[in-house]
XYZ file of C-alpha atoms in Angstrom:
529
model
C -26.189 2.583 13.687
C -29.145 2.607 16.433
C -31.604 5.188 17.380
C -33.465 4.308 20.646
C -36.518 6.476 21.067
C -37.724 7.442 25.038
C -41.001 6.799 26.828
C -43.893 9.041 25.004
C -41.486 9.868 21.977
C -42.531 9.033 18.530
C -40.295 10.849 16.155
C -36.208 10.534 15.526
C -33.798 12.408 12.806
C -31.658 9.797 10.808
C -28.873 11.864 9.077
C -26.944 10.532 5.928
C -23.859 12.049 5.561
C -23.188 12.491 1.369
C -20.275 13.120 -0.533
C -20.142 15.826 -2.970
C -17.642 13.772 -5.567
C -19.351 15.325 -8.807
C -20.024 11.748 -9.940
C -23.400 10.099 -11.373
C -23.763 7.624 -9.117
C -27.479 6.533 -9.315
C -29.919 6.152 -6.357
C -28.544 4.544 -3.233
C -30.747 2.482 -0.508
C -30.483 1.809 3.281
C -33.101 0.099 5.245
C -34.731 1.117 9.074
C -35.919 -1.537 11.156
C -38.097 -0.861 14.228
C -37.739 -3.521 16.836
C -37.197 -4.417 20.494
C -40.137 -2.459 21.462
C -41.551 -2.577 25.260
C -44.949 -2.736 27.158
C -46.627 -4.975 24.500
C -46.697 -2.737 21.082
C -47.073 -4.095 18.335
C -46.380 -2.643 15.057
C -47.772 -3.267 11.667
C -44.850 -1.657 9.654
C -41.571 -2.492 11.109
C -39.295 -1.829 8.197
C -38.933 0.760 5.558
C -36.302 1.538 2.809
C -35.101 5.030 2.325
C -33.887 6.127 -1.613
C -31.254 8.720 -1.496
C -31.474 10.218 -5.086
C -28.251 11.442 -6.836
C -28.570 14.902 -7.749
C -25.330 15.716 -10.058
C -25.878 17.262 -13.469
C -22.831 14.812 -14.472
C -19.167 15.645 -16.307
C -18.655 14.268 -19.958
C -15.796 13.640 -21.384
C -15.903 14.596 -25.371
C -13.709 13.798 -28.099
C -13.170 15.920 -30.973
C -12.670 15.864 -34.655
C -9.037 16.851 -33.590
C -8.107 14.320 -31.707
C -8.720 16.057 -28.403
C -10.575 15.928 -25.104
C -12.610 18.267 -23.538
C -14.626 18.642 -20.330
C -18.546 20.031 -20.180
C -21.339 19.377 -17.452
C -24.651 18.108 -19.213
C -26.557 20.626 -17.256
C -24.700 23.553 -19.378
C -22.824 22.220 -22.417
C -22.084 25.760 -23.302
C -19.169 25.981 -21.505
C -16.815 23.330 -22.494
C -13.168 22.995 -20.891
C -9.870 23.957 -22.965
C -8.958 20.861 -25.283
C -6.181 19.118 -24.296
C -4.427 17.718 -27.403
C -4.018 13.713 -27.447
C -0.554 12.452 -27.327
C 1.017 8.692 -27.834
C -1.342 7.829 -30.847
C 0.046 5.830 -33.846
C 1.185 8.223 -36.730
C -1.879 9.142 -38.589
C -4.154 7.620 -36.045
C -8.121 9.561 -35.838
C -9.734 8.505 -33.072
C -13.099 7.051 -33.809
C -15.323 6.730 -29.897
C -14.579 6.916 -26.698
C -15.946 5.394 -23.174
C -15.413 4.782 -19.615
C -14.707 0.922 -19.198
C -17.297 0.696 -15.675
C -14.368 -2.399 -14.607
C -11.553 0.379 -14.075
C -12.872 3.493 -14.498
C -10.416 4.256 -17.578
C -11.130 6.188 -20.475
C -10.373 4.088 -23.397
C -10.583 4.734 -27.480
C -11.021 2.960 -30.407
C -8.380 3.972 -33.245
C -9.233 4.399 -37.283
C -5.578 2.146 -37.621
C -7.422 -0.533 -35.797
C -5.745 0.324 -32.167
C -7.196 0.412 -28.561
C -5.844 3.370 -26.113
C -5.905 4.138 -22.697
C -6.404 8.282 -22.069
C -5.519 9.874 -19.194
C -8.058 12.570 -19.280
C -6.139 14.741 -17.272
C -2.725 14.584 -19.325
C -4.504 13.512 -23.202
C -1.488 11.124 -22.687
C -2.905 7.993 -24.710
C -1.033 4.775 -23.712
C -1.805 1.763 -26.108
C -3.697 -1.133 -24.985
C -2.782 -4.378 -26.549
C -1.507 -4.668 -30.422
C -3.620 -4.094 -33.502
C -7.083 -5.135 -33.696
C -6.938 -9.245 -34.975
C -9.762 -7.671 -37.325
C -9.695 -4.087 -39.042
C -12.309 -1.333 -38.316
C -14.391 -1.010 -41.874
C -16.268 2.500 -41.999
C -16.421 6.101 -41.860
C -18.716 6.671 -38.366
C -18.382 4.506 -35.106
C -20.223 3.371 -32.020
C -18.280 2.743 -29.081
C -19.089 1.387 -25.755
C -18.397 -0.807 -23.252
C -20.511 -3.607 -21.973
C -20.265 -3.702 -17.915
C -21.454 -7.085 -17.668
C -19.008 -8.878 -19.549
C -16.297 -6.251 -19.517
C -16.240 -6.122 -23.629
C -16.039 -3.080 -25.991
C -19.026 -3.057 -28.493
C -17.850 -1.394 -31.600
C -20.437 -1.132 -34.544
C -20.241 0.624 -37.977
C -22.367 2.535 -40.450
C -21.687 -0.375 -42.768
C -23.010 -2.934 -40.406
C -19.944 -3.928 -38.700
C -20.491 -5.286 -35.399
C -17.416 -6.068 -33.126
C -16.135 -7.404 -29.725
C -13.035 -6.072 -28.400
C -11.128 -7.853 -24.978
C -10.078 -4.011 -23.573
C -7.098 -5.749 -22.914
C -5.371 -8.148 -25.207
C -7.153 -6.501 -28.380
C -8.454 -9.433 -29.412
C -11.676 -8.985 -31.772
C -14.497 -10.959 -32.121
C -16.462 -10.811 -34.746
C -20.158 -10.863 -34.553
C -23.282 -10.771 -37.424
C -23.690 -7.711 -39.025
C -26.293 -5.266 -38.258
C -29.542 -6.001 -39.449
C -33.567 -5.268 -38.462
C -35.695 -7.759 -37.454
C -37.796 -8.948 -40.452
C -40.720 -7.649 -38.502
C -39.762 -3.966 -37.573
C -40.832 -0.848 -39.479
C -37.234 -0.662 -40.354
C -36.742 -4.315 -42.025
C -35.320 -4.110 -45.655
C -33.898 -0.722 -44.704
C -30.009 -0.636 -44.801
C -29.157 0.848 -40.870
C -26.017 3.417 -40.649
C -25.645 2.919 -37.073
C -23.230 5.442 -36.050
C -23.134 5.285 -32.184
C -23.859 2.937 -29.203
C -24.180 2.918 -25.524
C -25.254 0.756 -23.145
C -27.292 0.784 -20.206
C -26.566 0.081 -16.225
C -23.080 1.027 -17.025
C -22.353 1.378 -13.012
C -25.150 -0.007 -11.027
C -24.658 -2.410 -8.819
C -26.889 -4.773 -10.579
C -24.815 -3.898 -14.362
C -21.454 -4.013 -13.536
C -19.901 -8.017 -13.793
C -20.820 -11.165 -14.141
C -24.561 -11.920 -13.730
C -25.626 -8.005 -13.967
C -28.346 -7.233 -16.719
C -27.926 -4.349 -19.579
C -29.221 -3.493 -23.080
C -27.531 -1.934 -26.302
C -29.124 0.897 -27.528
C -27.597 2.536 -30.996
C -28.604 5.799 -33.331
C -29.015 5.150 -37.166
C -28.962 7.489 -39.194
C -30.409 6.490 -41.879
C -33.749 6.709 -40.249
C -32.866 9.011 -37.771
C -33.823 6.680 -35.296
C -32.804 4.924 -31.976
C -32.959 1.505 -31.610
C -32.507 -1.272 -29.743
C -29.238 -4.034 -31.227
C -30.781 -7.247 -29.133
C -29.342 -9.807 -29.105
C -26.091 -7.777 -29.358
C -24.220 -10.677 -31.045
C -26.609 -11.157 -33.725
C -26.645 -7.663 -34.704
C -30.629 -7.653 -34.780
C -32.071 -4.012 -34.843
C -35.986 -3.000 -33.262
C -36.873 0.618 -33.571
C -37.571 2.589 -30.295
C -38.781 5.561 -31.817
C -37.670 8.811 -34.120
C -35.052 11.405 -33.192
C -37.624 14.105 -34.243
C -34.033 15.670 -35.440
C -32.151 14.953 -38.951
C -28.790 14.159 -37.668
C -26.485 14.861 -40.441
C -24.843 11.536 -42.145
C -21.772 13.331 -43.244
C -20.991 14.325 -39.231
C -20.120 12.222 -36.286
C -22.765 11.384 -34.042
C -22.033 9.920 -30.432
C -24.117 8.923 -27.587
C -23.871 7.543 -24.251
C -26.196 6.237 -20.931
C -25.400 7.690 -17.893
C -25.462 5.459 -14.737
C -27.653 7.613 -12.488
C -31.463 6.775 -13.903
C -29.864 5.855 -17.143
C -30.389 8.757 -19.041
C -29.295 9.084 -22.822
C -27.121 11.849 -23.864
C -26.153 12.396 -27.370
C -24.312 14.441 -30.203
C -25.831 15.182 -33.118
C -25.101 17.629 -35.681
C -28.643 18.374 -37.643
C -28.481 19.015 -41.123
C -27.901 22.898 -42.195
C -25.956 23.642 -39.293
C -22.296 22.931 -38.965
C -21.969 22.737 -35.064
C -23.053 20.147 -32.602
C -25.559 20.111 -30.330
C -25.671 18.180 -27.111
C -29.409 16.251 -26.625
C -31.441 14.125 -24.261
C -32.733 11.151 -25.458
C -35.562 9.091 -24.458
C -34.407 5.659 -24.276
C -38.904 4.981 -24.105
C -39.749 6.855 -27.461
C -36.210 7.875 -28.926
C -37.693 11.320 -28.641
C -34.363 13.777 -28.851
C -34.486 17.201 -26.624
C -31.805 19.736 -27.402
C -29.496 20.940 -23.981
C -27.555 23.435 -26.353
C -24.901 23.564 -28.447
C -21.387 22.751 -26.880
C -19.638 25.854 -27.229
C -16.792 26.187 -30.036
C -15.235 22.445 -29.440
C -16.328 19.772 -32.754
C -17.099 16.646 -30.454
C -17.848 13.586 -32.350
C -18.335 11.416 -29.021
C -19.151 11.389 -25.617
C -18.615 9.332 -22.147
C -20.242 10.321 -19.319
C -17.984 9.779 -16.063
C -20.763 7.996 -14.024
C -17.853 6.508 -11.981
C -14.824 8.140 -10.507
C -11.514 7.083 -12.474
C -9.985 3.825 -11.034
C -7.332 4.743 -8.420
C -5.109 0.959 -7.909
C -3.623 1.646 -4.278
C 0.233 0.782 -4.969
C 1.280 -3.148 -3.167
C 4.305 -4.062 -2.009
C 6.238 -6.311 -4.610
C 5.980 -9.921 -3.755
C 9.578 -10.383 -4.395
C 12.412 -7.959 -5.273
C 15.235 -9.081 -7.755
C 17.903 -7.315 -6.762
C 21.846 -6.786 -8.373
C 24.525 -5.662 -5.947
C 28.149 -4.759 -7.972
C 31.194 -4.641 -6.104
C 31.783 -0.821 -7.401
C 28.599 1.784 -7.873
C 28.235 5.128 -7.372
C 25.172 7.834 -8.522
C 26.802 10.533 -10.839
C 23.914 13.511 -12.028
C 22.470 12.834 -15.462
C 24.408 14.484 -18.662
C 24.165 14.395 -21.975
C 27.476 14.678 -22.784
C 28.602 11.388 -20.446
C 27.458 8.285 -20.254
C 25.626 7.737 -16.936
C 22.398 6.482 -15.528
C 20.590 7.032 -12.034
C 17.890 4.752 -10.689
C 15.187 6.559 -9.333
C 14.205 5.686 -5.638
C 10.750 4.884 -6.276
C 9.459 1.519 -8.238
C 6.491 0.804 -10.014
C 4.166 -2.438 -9.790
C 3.161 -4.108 -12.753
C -0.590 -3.932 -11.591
C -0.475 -0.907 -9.366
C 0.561 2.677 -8.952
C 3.388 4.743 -7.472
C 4.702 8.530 -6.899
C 8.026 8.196 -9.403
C 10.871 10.223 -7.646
C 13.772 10.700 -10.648
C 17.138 12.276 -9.172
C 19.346 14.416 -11.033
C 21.030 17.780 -11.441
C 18.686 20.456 -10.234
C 16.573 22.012 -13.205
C 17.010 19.254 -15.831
C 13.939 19.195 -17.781
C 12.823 15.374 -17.828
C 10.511 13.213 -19.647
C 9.312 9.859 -18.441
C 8.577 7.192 -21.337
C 6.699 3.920 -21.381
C 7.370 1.258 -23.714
C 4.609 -1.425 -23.834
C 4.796 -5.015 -25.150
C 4.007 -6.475 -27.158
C 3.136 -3.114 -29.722
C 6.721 -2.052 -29.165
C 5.690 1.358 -29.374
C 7.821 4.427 -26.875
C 5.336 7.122 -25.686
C 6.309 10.617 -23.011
C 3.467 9.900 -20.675
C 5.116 12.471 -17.847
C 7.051 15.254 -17.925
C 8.709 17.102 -15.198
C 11.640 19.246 -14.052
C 13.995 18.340 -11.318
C 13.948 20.709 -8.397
C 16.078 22.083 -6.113
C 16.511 19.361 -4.253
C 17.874 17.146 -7.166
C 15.062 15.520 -7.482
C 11.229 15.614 -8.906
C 8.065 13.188 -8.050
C 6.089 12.868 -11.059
C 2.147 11.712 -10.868
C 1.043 8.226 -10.465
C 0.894 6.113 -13.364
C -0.698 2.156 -13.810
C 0.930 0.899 -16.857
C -0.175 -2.313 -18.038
C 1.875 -5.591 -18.020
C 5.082 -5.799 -19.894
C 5.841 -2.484 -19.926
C 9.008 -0.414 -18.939
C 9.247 2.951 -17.775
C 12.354 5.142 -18.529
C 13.435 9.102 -17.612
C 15.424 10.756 -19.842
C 16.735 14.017 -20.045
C 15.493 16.725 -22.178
C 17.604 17.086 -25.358
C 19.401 14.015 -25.559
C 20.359 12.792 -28.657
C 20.832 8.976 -27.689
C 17.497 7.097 -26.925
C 18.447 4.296 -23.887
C 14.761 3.482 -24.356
C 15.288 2.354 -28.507
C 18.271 0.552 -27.700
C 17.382 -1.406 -24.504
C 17.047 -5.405 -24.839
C 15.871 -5.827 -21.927
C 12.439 -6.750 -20.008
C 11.361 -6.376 -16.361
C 14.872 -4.984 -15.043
C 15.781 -3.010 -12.082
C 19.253 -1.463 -12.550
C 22.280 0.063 -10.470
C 25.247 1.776 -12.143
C 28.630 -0.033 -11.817
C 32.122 1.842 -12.601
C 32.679 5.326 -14.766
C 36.514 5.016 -15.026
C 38.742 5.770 -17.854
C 40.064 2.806 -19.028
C 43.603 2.454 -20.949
C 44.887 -0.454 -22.486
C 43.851 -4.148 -21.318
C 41.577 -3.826 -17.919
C 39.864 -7.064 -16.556
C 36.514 -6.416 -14.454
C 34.449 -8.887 -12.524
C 31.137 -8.272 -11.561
C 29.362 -10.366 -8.748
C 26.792 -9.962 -6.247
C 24.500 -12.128 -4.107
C 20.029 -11.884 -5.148
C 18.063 -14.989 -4.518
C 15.472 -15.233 -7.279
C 11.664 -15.069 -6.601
C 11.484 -17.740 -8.327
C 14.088 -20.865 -8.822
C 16.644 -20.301 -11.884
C 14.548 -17.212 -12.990
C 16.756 -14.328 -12.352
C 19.087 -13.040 -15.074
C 22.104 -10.902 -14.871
C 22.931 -8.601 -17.725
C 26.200 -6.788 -18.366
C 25.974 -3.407 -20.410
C 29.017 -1.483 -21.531
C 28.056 2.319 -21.839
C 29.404 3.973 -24.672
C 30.214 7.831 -24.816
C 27.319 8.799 -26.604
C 25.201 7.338 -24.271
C 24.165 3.252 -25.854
C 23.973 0.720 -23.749
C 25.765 -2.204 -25.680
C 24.660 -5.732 -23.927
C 28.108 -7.432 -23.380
C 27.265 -10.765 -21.030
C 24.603 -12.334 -19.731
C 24.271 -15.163 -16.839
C 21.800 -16.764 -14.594
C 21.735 -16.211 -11.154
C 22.328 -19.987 -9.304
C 19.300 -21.484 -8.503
C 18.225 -22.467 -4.971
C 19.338 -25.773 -3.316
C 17.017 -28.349 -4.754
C 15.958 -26.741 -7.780
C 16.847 -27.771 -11.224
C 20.324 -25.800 -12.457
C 21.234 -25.717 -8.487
C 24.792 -25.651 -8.524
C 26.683 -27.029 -5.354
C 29.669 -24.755 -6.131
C 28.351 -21.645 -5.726
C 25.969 -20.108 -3.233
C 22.112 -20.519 -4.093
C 21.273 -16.940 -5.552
C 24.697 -15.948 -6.599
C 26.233 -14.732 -9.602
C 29.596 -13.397 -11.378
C 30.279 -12.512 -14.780
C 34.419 -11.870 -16.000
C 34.566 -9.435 -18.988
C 37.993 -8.433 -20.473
C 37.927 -4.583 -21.937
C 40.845 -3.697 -24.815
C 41.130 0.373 -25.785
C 41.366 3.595 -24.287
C 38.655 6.217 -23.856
C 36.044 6.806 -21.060
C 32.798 3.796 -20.575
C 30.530 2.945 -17.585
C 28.677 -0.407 -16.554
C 25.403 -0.936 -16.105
C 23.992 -4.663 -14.455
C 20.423 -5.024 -14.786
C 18.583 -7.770 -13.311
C 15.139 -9.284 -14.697
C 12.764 -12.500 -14.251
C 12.782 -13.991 -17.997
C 8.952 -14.549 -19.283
C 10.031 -18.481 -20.475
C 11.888 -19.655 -16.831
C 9.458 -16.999 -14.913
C 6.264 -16.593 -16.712
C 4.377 -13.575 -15.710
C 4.917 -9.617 -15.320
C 8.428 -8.774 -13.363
C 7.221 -6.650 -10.275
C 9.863 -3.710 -10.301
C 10.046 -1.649 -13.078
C 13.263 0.676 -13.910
C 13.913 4.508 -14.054
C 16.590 5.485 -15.707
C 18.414 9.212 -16.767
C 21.451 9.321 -19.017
């Protein structure tokens, strides 16, 4: 904006409107420039840069010994939210660290069966992140952060172990083990590093390529901080002492918060059975106690410097589409076999309000099923109003995976027995059916992309299984390879003969195959039974 200043007047107010978001932030610049003056002046300081200092105490996220998360601001760790049980983890899973990932603004955690997970903080719905580490976690405490400049999880051991993590394939690098420098007070001492955090985890000049930050860990073995530079090699320096003996047989977190990067930690001390939250002094390792953090056991902490990614939701590229000759939208049962597609879709790399129809007050749950883990998790729940329908929250789920609704109680699982990826679906027929009965299903969809759209037929049995019955490609466009000149570019028709009596329903699905259509489909499918 401009400020113009009148004959004789030497003073104006610039006002910076702020937003109270109850984010760390950090300090924030803008510049004044003094110019176009009249009658001659000259000045001899025309520009000056204004600091705006963040003043939030800051919200950290904990993780317990329980698997849980909890809420507490740093200013008054006392009073710690209600834990909110994790959900979606691997049978037997213990979550080991936790941190913001400073890319997307997702809370992610590091698994003691070797996993990655995605936690929605508000739900403790964990979704799984890739398959199973390429190398095992070895040890009993665990540093875990992420490094904003190269978008990489650090993970580091009390045994030395010294890890890089892709947050998104899983894929492990493995880097020297932890060792000090042959020159530091600490050199021939065995470290126990058992937490790590780096710094400029959401400034401007930390976050992406060509942004600077360091790795700071606690040992304690020494009860000290140090500095792991260079990260890879695993080599140790010694900042200073704790001036606290953090216990070795509790878990011990810390992380660097982006405003002013200032070090927060939990320790337990030795003789006392709670933990504490501290300050530390990333200058002389120095350790101040804030308090204890109420009744909640929290082995780790992230500090949520940056609001949680929000994706707005795109409109798909392309839309396969499937259009049967018969189809109608029957209200979900249990006791018949029928399925509803929801009106709203989601985007493989976005978000969306899901809107699942049904009979009013069915209790619902929404499952994803993620590739390639293979793994089914309820990551909403939700009970269809009066209307005959319910929007559930916004989700992101990562590529390759499938989103379902089911109704509460259910015996039959569409979501176990489904074979297929990246589908949108529309019910066909729910006749009885005596004797011999010939169908033909046929419809008109032009693929996104030439000779990638497939047509599946499903037969729906009574207890609610979806039994694939035939499959065919949708004909390719005019010039494409598997064009055929008989047909119309885009169409398809599948014949299927049905023998017996009883009661059955169709279901076509369309999807873009990964080998003929490489790449994440961009509708996903709701379905109720």
């Amino acid at each position: 904006g401009t400020l113009s200043f009148a004959a004789g007047e030497t003073s104006r107010t610039v006002s910076v409107p702020t937003a109270d978001d109850g984010f760390v932030e950090g300090a924030e610049t803008f510049t004044v420039v003094l110019s176009n003056a009249s009658a001659g002046t000259v000045f001899t300081t025309r520009t000056t840069t204004v600091t705006l200092t963040d003043d939030e105490d800051g919200t950290a996220y904990g993780l317990t010994t329980a698997n849980e998360i909890v809420t507490f601001s740093v200013s008054s760790p006392g009073t710690v939210s209600a834990a909110r049980a994790v959900t979606g983890l691997q049978a037997g899973e213990d979550l080991v660290g936790i941190d913001m990932r400073p890319a997307t603004g997702e809370l992610y955690a590091v698994g003691s069966t070797s996993r990655l997970y995605v936690i929605d903080p508000a739900t403790g719905v964990a979704t799984q992140r890739g398959g199973v580490l390429t190398t095992a976690l070895s040890g009993t405490a665990f540093g875990v952060d992420v490094n904003p400049t190269v978008d990489r999880i650090r993970v580091v051991s009390n045994t030395g172990q010294n890890l890089r993590i892709n947050p998104t394939t899983g894929e492990t690098l493995v880097d020297t083990p932890l060792a000090y420098s042959a020159t530091d007070p600490g050199a021939g001492t065995t470290p126990r590093v058992a937490a790590a955090g780096y710094i400029n985890s959401t400034s401007t000049n930390g976050v992406g390529a060509g942004g600077t930050t360091a790795l700071f860990d606690v040992d304690t073995a020494r009860d000290a901080l140090v500095q792991q530079n260079p990260a890879n090699t695993g080599t140790l320096s010694t900042i200073g002492v704790l001036g606290v003996a953090v216990s070795d047989t509790a878990t011990v977190g810390i992380d660097i918060a982006g405003a002013g990067n200032a070090a927060f930690a939990v320790f337990t001390v030795d003789g006392s059975s709670a933990p504490a939250l501290y300050r530390v002094s990333l200058t002389t390792g120095a350790a101040t106690s804030l308090g204890a953090l109420g009744s909640a056991t929290v082995e780790d902490l992230t500090i949520a410097s940056v609001a949680p990614a929000v994706t707005p939701s795109p409109s798909p590229s392309a839309t396969p589409s499937a259009t049967p000759t018969a189809t109608t939208t029957p209200s979900p049962s249990c006791t018949t076999p029928q399925v509803v597609l929801g009106s709203g879709t989601i985007i493989a790399t976005g978000s969306s309000t899901l809107r699942v129809t049904g009979a009013p007050g069915t209790a619902i749950e929404v499952l994803a099923y993620s590739q390639p883990s293979r793994t089914y998790a309820v990551v909403r729940t939700g009970t269809i109003g009066s209307g005959g329908s319910v929007d559930l929250a916004a989700v992101r789920p990562p590529t390759n995976t499938r989103l379902y609704a089911r109704q509460v109680g259910c015996t039959a699982d569409e979501a176990v027995t489904s074979r297929v990826l990246n589908v949108r679906t529309q019910l066909s027929l729910n006749v009885a059916r005596t004797g011999v009965r010939a169908y033909r299903f046929s419809g008109s969809a032009i693929p996104a992309r030439p000779n990638g759209l497939i047509v599946s037929l499903y037969r729906v049995t009574e207890d609610g299984r979806q039994v694939l019955t035939a499959q065919t490609r949708a004909n390719a466009n005019a010039g494409q390879p598997g064009f055929d000149s008989t047909r119309p570019a885009g169409s398809y028709a599948i014949n299927r003969v049905f023998t017996g009596t009883g009661r059955f329903g169709f279901v076509v699905r369309t999807g873009q195959d990964l080998q003929n259509a490489p790449g994440s489909s961009n509708v996903r499918s709701l379905l109720v039974f």
